[in-house]
XYZ file of C-alpha atoms in Angstrom:
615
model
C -46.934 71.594 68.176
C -46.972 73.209 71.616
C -45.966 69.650 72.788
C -43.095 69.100 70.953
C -41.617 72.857 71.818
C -41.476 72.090 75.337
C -37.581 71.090 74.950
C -36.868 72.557 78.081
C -36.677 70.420 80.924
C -39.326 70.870 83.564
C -38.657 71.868 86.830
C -37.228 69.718 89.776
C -40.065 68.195 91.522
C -40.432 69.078 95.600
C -38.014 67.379 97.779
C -41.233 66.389 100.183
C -44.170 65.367 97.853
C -46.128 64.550 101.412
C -47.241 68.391 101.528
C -48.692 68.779 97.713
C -52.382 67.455 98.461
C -52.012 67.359 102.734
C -55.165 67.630 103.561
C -57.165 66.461 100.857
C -59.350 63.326 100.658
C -59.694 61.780 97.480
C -62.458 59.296 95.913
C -61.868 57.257 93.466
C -64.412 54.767 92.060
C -63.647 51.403 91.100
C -66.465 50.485 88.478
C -64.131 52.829 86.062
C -60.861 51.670 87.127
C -59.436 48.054 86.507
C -57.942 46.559 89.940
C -53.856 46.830 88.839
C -54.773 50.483 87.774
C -56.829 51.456 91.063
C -53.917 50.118 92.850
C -50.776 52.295 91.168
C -53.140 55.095 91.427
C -53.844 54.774 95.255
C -50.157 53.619 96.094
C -47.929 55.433 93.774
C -49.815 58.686 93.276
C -52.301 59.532 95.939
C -50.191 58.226 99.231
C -47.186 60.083 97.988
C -48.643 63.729 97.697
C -50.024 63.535 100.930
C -53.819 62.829 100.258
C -56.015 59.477 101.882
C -58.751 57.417 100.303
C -62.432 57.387 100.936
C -64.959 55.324 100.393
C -67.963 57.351 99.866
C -68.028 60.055 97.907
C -69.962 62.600 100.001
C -66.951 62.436 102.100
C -64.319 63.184 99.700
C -63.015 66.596 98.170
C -61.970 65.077 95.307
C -63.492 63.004 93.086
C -61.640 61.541 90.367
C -63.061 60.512 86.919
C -61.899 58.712 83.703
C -63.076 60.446 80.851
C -62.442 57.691 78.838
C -64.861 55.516 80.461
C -68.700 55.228 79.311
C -69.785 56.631 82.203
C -67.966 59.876 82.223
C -70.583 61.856 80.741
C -73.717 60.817 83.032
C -71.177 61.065 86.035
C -70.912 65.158 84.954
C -74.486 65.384 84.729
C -75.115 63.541 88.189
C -72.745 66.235 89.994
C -74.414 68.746 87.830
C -78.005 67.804 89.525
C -76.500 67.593 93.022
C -74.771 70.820 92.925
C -78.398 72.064 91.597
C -80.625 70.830 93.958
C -78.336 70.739 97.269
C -76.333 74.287 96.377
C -75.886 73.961 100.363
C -73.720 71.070 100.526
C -70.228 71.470 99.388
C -69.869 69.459 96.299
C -65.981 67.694 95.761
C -63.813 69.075 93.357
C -64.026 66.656 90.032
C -61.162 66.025 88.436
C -59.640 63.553 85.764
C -56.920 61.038 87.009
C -54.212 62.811 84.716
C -54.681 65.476 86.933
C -53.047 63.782 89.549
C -50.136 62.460 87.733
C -49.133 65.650 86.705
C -49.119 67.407 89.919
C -46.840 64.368 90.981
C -44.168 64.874 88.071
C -44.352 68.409 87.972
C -43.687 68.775 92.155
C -46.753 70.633 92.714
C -50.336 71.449 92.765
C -51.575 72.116 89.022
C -54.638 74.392 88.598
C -57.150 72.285 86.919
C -57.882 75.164 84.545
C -54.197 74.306 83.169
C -54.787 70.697 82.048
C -53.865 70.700 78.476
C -55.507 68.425 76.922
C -58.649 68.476 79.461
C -58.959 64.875 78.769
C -56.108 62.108 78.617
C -56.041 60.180 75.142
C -53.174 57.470 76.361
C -55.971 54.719 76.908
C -56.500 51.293 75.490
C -58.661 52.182 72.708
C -60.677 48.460 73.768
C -60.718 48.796 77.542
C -60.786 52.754 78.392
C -58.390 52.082 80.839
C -54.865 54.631 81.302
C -51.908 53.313 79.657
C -49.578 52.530 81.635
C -45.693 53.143 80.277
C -41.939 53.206 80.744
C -39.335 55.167 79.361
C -36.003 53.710 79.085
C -33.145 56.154 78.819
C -31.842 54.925 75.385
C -34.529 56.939 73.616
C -33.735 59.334 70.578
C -32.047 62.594 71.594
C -33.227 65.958 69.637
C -30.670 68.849 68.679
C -30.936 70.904 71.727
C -30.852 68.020 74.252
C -27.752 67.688 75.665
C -27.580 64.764 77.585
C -29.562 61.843 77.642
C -31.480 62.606 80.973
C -32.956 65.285 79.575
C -34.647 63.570 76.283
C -36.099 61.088 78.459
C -37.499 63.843 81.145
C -39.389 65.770 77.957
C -40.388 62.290 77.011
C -41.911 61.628 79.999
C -43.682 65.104 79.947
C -45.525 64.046 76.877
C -46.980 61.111 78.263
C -48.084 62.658 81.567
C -49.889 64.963 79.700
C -51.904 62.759 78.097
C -52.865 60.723 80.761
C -50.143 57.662 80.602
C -49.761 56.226 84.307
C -45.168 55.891 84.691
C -44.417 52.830 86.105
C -40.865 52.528 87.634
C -40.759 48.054 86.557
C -41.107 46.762 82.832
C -43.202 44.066 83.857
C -45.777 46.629 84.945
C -46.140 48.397 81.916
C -48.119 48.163 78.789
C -45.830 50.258 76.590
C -42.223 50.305 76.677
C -40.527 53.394 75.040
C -36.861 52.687 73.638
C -35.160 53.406 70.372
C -35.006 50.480 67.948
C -31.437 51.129 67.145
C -29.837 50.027 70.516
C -28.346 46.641 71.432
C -31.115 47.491 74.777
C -34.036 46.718 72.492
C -33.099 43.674 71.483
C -32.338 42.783 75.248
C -36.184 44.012 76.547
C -37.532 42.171 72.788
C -36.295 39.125 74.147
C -37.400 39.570 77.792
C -40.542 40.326 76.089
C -40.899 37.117 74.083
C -39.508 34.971 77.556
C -41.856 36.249 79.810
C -45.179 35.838 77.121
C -45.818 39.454 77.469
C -47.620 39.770 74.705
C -49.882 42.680 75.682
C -46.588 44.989 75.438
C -46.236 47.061 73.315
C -42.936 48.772 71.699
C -42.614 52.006 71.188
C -40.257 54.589 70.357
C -40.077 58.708 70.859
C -41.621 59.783 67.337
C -44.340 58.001 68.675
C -45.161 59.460 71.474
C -45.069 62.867 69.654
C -47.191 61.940 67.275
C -50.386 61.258 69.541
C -49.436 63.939 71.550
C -49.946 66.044 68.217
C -52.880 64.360 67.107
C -53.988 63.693 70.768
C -54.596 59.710 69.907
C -52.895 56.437 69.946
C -52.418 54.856 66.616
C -50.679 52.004 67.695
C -48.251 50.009 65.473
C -46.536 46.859 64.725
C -43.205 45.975 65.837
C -41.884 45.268 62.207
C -43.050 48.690 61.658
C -40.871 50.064 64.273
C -37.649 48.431 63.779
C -37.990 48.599 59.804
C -38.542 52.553 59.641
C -42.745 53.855 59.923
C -44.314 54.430 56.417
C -44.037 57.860 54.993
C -48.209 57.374 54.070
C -49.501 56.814 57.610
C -52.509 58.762 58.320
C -54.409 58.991 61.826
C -58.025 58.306 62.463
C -57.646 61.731 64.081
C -56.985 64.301 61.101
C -60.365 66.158 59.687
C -59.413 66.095 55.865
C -60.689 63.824 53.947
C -58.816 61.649 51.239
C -59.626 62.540 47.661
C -60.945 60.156 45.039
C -58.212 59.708 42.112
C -60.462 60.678 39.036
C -60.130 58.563 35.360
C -56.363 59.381 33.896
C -55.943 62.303 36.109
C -53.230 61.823 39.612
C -54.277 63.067 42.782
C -51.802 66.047 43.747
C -48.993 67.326 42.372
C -46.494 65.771 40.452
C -43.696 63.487 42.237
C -40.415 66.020 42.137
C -37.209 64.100 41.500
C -34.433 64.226 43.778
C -30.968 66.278 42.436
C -27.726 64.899 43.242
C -27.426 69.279 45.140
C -30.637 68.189 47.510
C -29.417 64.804 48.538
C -26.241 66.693 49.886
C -28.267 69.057 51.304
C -30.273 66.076 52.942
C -26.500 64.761 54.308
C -25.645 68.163 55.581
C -28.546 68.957 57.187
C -28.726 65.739 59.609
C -24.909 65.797 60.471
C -25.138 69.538 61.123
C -28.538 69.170 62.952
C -28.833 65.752 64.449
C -25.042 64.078 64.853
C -26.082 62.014 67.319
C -28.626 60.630 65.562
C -32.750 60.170 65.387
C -31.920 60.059 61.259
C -35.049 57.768 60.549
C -38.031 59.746 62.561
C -40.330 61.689 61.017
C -40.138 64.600 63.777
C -36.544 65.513 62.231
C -37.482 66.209 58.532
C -40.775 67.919 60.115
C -38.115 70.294 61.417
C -36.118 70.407 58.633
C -39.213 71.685 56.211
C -39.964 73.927 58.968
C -36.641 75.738 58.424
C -37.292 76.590 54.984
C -36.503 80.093 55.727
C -33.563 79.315 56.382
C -32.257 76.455 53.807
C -34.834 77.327 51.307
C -33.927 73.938 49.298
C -35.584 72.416 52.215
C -39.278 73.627 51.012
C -39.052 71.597 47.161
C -40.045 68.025 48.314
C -42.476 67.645 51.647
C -41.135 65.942 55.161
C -42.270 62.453 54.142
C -40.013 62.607 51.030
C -37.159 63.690 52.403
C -37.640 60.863 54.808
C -38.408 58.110 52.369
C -35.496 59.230 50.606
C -33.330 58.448 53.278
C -34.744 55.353 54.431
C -33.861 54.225 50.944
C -30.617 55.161 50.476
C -29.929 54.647 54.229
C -26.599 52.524 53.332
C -24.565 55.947 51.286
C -26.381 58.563 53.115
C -25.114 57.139 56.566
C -21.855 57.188 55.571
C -21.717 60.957 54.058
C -23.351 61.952 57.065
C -20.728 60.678 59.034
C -18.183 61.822 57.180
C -19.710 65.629 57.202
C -20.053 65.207 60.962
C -15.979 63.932 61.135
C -15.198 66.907 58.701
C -16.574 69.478 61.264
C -19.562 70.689 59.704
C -21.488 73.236 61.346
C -25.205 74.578 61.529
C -23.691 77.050 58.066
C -23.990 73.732 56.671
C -20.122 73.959 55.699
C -17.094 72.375 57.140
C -13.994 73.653 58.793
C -12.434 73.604 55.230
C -14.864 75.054 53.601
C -15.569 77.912 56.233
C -11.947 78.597 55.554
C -11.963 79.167 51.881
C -14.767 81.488 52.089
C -13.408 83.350 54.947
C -10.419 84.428 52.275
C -12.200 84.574 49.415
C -14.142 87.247 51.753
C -11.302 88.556 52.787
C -9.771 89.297 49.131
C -12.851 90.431 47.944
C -12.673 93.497 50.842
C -8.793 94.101 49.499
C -9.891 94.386 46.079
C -7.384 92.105 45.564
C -7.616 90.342 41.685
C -7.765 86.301 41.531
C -4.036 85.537 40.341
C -4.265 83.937 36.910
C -3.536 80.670 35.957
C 0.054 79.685 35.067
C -1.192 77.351 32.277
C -3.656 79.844 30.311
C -0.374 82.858 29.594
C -0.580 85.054 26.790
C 1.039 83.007 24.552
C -1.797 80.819 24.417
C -4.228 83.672 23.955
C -1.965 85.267 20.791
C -0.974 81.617 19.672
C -4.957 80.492 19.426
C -5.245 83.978 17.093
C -2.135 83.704 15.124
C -1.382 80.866 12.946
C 0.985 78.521 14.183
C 4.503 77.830 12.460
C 4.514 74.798 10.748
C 7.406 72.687 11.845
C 9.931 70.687 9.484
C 8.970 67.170 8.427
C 5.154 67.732 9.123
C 2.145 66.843 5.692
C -1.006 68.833 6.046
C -4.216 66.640 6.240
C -4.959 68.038 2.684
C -1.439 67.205 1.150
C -2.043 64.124 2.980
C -5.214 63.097 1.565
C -3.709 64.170 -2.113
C -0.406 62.057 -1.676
C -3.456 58.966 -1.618
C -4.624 60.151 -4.783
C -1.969 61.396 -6.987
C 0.935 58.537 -7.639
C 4.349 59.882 -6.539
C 6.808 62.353 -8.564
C 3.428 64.690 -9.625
C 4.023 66.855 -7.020
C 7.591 68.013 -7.915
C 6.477 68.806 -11.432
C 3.720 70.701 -10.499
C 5.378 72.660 -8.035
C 7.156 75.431 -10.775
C 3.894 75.920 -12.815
C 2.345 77.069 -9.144
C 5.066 78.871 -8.006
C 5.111 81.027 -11.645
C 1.522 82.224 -11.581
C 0.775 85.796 -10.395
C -0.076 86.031 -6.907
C -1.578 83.385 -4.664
C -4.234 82.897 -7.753
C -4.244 79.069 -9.031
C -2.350 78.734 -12.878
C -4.592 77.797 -14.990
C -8.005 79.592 -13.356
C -10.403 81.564 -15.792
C -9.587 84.882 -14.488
C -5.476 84.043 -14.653
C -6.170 83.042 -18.786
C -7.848 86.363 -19.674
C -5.315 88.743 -18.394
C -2.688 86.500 -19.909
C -4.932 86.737 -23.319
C -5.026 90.145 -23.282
C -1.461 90.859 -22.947
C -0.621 88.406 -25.432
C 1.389 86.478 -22.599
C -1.307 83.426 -23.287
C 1.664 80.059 -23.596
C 0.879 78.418 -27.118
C 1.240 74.638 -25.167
C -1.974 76.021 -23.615
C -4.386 76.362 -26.819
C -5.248 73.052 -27.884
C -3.644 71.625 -31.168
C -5.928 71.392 -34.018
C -4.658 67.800 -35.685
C -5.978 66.487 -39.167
C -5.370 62.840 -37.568
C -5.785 62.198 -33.809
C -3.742 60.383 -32.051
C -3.716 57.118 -30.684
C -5.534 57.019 -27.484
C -2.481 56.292 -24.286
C -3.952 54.120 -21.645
C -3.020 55.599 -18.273
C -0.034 54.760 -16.848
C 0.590 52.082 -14.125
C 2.696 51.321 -11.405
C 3.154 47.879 -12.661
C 4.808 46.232 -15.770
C 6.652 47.175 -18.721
C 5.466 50.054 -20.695
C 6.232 49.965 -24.502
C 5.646 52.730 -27.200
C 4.196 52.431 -30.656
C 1.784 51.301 -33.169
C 1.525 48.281 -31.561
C 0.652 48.693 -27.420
C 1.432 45.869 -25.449
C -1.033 45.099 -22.630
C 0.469 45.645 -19.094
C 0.563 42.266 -16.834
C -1.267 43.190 -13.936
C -4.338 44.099 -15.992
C -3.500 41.375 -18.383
C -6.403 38.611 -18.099
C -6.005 34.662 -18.719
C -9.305 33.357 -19.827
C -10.762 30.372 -18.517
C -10.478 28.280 -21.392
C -6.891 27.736 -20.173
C -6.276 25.667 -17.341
C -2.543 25.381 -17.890
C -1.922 29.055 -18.183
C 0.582 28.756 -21.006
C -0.407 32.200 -22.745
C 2.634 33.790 -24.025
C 3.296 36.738 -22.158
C 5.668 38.596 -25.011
C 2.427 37.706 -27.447
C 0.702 40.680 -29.166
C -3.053 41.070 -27.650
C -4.519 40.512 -31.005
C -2.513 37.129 -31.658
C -3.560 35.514 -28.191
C -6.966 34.264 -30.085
C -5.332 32.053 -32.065
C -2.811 30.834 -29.923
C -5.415 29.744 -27.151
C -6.967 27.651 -29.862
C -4.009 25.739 -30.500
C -3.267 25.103 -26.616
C -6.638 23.943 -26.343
C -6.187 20.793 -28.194
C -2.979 20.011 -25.696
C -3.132 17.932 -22.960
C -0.311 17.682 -20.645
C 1.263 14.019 -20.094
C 0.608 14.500 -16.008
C -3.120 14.460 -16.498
C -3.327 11.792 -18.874
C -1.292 9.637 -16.555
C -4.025 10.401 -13.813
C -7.170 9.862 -16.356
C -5.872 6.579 -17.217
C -5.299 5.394 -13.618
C -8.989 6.543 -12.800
C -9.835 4.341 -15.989
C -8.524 1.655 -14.668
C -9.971 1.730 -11.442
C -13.118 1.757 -12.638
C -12.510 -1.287 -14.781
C -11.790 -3.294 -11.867
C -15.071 -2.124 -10.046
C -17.107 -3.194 -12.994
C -15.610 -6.412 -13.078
C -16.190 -7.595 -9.189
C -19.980 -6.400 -9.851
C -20.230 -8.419 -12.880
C -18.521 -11.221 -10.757
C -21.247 -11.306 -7.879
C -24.219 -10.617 -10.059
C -25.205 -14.329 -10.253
C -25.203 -15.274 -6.486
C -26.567 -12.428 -5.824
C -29.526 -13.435 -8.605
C -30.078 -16.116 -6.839
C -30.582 -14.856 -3.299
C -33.142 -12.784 -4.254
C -35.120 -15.615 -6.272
C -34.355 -17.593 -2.997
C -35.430 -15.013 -1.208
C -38.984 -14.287 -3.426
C -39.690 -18.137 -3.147
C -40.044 -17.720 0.566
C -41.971 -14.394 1.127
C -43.989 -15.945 -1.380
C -44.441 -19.247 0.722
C -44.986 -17.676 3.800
C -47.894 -15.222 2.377
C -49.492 -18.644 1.013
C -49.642 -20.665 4.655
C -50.836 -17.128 6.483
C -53.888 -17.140 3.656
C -54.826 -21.097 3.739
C -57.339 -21.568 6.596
C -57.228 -24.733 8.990
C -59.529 -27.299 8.543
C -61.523 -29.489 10.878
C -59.635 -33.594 11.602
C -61.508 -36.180 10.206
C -63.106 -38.390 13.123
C -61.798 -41.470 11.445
C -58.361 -40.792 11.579
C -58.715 -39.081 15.389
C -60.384 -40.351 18.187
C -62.672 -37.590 19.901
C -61.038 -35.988 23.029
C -62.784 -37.064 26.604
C -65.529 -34.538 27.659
C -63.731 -31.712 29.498
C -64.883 -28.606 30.182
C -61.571 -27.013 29.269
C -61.053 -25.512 25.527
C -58.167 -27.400 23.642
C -55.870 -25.230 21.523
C -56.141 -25.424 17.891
C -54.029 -27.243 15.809
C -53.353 -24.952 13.043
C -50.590 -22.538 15.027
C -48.995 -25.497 15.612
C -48.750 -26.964 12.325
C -47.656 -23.391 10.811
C -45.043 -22.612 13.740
C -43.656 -26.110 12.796
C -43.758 -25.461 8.894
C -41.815 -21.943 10.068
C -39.705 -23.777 11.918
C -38.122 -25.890 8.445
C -37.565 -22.065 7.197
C -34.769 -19.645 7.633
C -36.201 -16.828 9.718
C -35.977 -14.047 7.019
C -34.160 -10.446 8.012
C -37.405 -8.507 8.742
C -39.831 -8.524 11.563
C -42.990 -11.277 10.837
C -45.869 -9.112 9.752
C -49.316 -9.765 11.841
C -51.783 -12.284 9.335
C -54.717 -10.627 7.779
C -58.267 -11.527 8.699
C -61.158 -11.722 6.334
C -64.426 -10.631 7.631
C -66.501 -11.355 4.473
C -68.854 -14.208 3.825
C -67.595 -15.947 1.501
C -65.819 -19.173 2.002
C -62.811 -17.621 3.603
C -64.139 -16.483 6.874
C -61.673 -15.429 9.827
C -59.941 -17.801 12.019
C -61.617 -17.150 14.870
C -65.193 -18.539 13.012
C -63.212 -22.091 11.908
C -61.796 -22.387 15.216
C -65.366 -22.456 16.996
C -66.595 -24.652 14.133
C -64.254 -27.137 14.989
C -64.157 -27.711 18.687
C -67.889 -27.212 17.920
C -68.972 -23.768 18.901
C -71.013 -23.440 16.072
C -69.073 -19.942 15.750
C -70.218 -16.878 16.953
């Protein structure tokens, strides 16, 4: 961490370099140190602060060392046994290359007792050798950087304090530090790829603060730099251990799901605290955590969370960020608009001045939502609504004066209404029910429909009238007592009407002529199938007769050849076919006997008779 709070920039290097190390002679030995490194040391480093080469090292008074290298440690313990044994020689002063790369960027001699870290750890983790790098001014710039001269000076701070050699060509280096979201990477990719560099490497800032904080190179791929590092990357570097994930039990604690309140947070944050940028490194939400005293929303989810949640909603987040940063938003994490309101909401709050109340909520709605509301002309109640669907019209008007006569709001007719009537003698007589020697007729209930008569004799109503089947004409009288209609249907039964006669007798005759063709072509069609049974029966008969051998009287023998003549029996049977009508169905393959009897397969009688002898 003390790396990455060195935001200043560092101090203006001496306008004559010659007079750092004037004076001093310097060893360096070139078992440790690969040729193109011994040379930008000698050239670049030692020449320009003033110091010269040896080649021995008794002769120098300063002896530089790579720690990386094998040898370091039985170098230390060589100069440990000189300066025992030989206390009265003067012993050079031995020092680690990074040494001198530092007092050349910082613009003056460094006390070796200052060297943080004591040993550089930008090396090729293969060949011990420095790394050497170079920064490109398109790298990410941090809050409190103002231009970009200055993010690439503190970059360049980092990497001389851990031992990286700064090359001033791209073709020299073996790291090249840029941000991946410039048109310039693409432009040193492809000079890359043209040139067959392929022992670059690049790299952008968040890397090079992350080995300066865990004081190693992890290197990594370029698909992992341009598509965003992975939130789970660990370092060879950190002490703790990774936990074994027991049976049904997850390692941690549980995953915390984002609100829709800490994803604006998350927008605020970067365009208040990074507008120009650096939204996918890790360093930022670092930061952000870190400043959970202040935006204490910041301390629910970790730094790699808030980062993986931005990576994947890069697309909306980019654009609310932008929009906050357009809208003027500040480090209060509010914009200009916003800062506004609250200033007079502040300022009312000092003046003890009441919020002015809504136009729409008056207190006519407040006493109107207490007091029942007048019921305007024309308008039906849902109840009266519902019991206009069940009661058939002209009810209501009749019931209307029997409501309006009882005492009070109480319902005529209720139990409590009857006994006070009782009791005063008031009772109506119409009320008590009539005790009658001989009951009335029972009234069916009226209907909407058809004519209603009165009497003994209660004439069925038409739309619940119903015509039995037993009457297809639907001649039922309709002025015909219910009791009568009995009788009546039995006559009508027995009557047909003239228009389905007419149509019985056509059908009749229809199927008087089909009868007669049939009876017409029954004879030749008799004989057809006779005809027809004659031949299958022929043809079964010549498939079952076997061939037989020719006498030798009435054929001469065939010549001796060794060639097999074909038998005559196919022949004589395709001709005898021939003399036939070919019937309608496919031929059906001949059977073959395999018993022993006389009537032995073809195949046997046709080696008898060329004289095979057969099988």
């Amino acid at each position: 961490m003390a790396a990455r709070k060195a935001q200043a920039p560092p101090a203006a290097p001496s306008t004559d370099l010659s007079t750092i190390l004037a004076g001093e002679r310097v060893y360096l030995n070139h078992k440790v140190f690969d040729d193109e490194v011994a040379h930008i040391i000698v050239h670049e480093y030692i020449l320009k602060l003033g110091a010269e080469t040896v080649e021995a090292r008794r002769d120098a008074t300063i002896n530089l060392l790579n720690p990386s290298h094998p040898s370091y440690q039985a170098e230390l313990h060589h100069n440990a046994l000189l300066a025992s044994d030989y206390p009265e020689v003067q012993q050079p002063l031995h020092l680690p290359y990074h040494w001198l790369t530092l007092c050349l960027h910082l613009g003056k001699r460094v006390a070796h007792e200052d060297l943080d870290p004591a040993e550089p750890f930008f090396v090729f983790p293969g060949s011990r050798q420095p790394l050497r790098a170079w920064v490109s001014l398109n790298v990410i710039k941090r809050h409190d950087e103002g231009s970009p001269e200055v993010a690439h000076a503190n970059t360049v701070l980092l990497m001389v304090r851990g031992g990286a050699l700064m090359v001033k060509r791209r073709a020299q280096a073996d790291v090249l530090i840029i941000d991946p979201g410039t048109k310039f990477y693409q432009v040193v990719k492809a000079e890359k790829i043209k040139h067959k560099r392929d022992h670059q490497r690049l790299a952008e800032r968040d890397w090079v603060e992350d080995c300066s904080k865990n004081q190693l190179v992890a290197w990594k791929s370029e698909r992992e730099i341009e598509e965003a590092p992975s939130d789970a990357e660990s370092f060879a570097s950190e002490d703790a251990k990774p936990t074994k994930r027991g049976p049904g039990r997850p390692a941690g604690r549980p995953r915390a799901e984002f609100a829709p309140a800490e994803d604006d947070f998350l927008c605020r944050y970067l365009a208040a605290f990074q507008p120009d940028g650096s939204w996918g490194s890790r360093a930022t939400y670092e930061r952000m955590v870190e400043r959970s005293s202040l935006f204490p929303v910041a301390s629910t989810h970790p730094s790699q969370s808030w980062h993986g949640r931005f990576k994947n909603n890069s697309g909306s987040f980019t654009k609310r960020v932008l929009n906050y940063i357009q809208a003027g938003i500040d480090e209060s994490l509010k914009t200009k608009v916003e800062r506004k309101a609250s200033k007079s909401s502040r300022e009312a709050k000092e003046e003890h001045i009441p919020p002015r109340a809504s136009t729409s909520a008056g207190p006519e709605r407040t006493s109107a939502s207490k007091s029942p509301t007048k019921k305007r002309t024309g308008e039906t109640s849902a109840p009266q609504i519902k019991r206009n669907l069940v009661e058939p019209d002209g009810e209501e008007e009749s019931i209307a004066p029997e409501r309006s006569a009882g005492h009070g709001t109480q319902a005529p007719g209720s139990v409590d209404q009857l006994d006070v009537e009782m009791a005063n003698g008031e009772a109506n007589v119409n009320d008590a029910e009539p005790m009658l020697d001989d009951p009335e007729p029972i009234v069916p209930p009226k209907s909407q429909s058809g004519q209603q008569l009165h009497g003994d004799s209660i004439m069925v109503d038409q739309s619940l009238e119903h015509v039995p089947s037993d009457d297809p004409m639907g001649q039922v009288d309709e002025h015909q007592p219910s009791q009568q209609l009995d009788e009546s249907l039995a006559e009508d039964r027995q009557m047909v009407g003239a228009e389905t006669q007419v149509l019985l007798d056509e059908f009749a005759h229809v199927n008087a002529a089909v009868a007669a063709k049939e009876a017409a072509r029954a004879p030749a069609q008799a004989i057809a199938n006779s005809r027809l049974q004659q031949l299958q029966a022929d043809r079964y008969s010549a498939d079952r007769i076997p061939s037989l051998p020719q006498s030798p009287r009435r054929t001469a023998s065939p010549a001796p050849s060794t060639k097999r003549a074909r038998p005559s029996e196919p022949r004589a049977s395709s001709e005898r076919r021939g003399e036939m009508p070919a019937p309608p169905w496919p031929a059906r393959a001949p059977r073959i006997s395999h018993g022993s009897d006389g009537s032995g397969s073809r195949r046997r009688h046709r080696g008898r008779e060329h004289g095979g002898g057969g099988r």
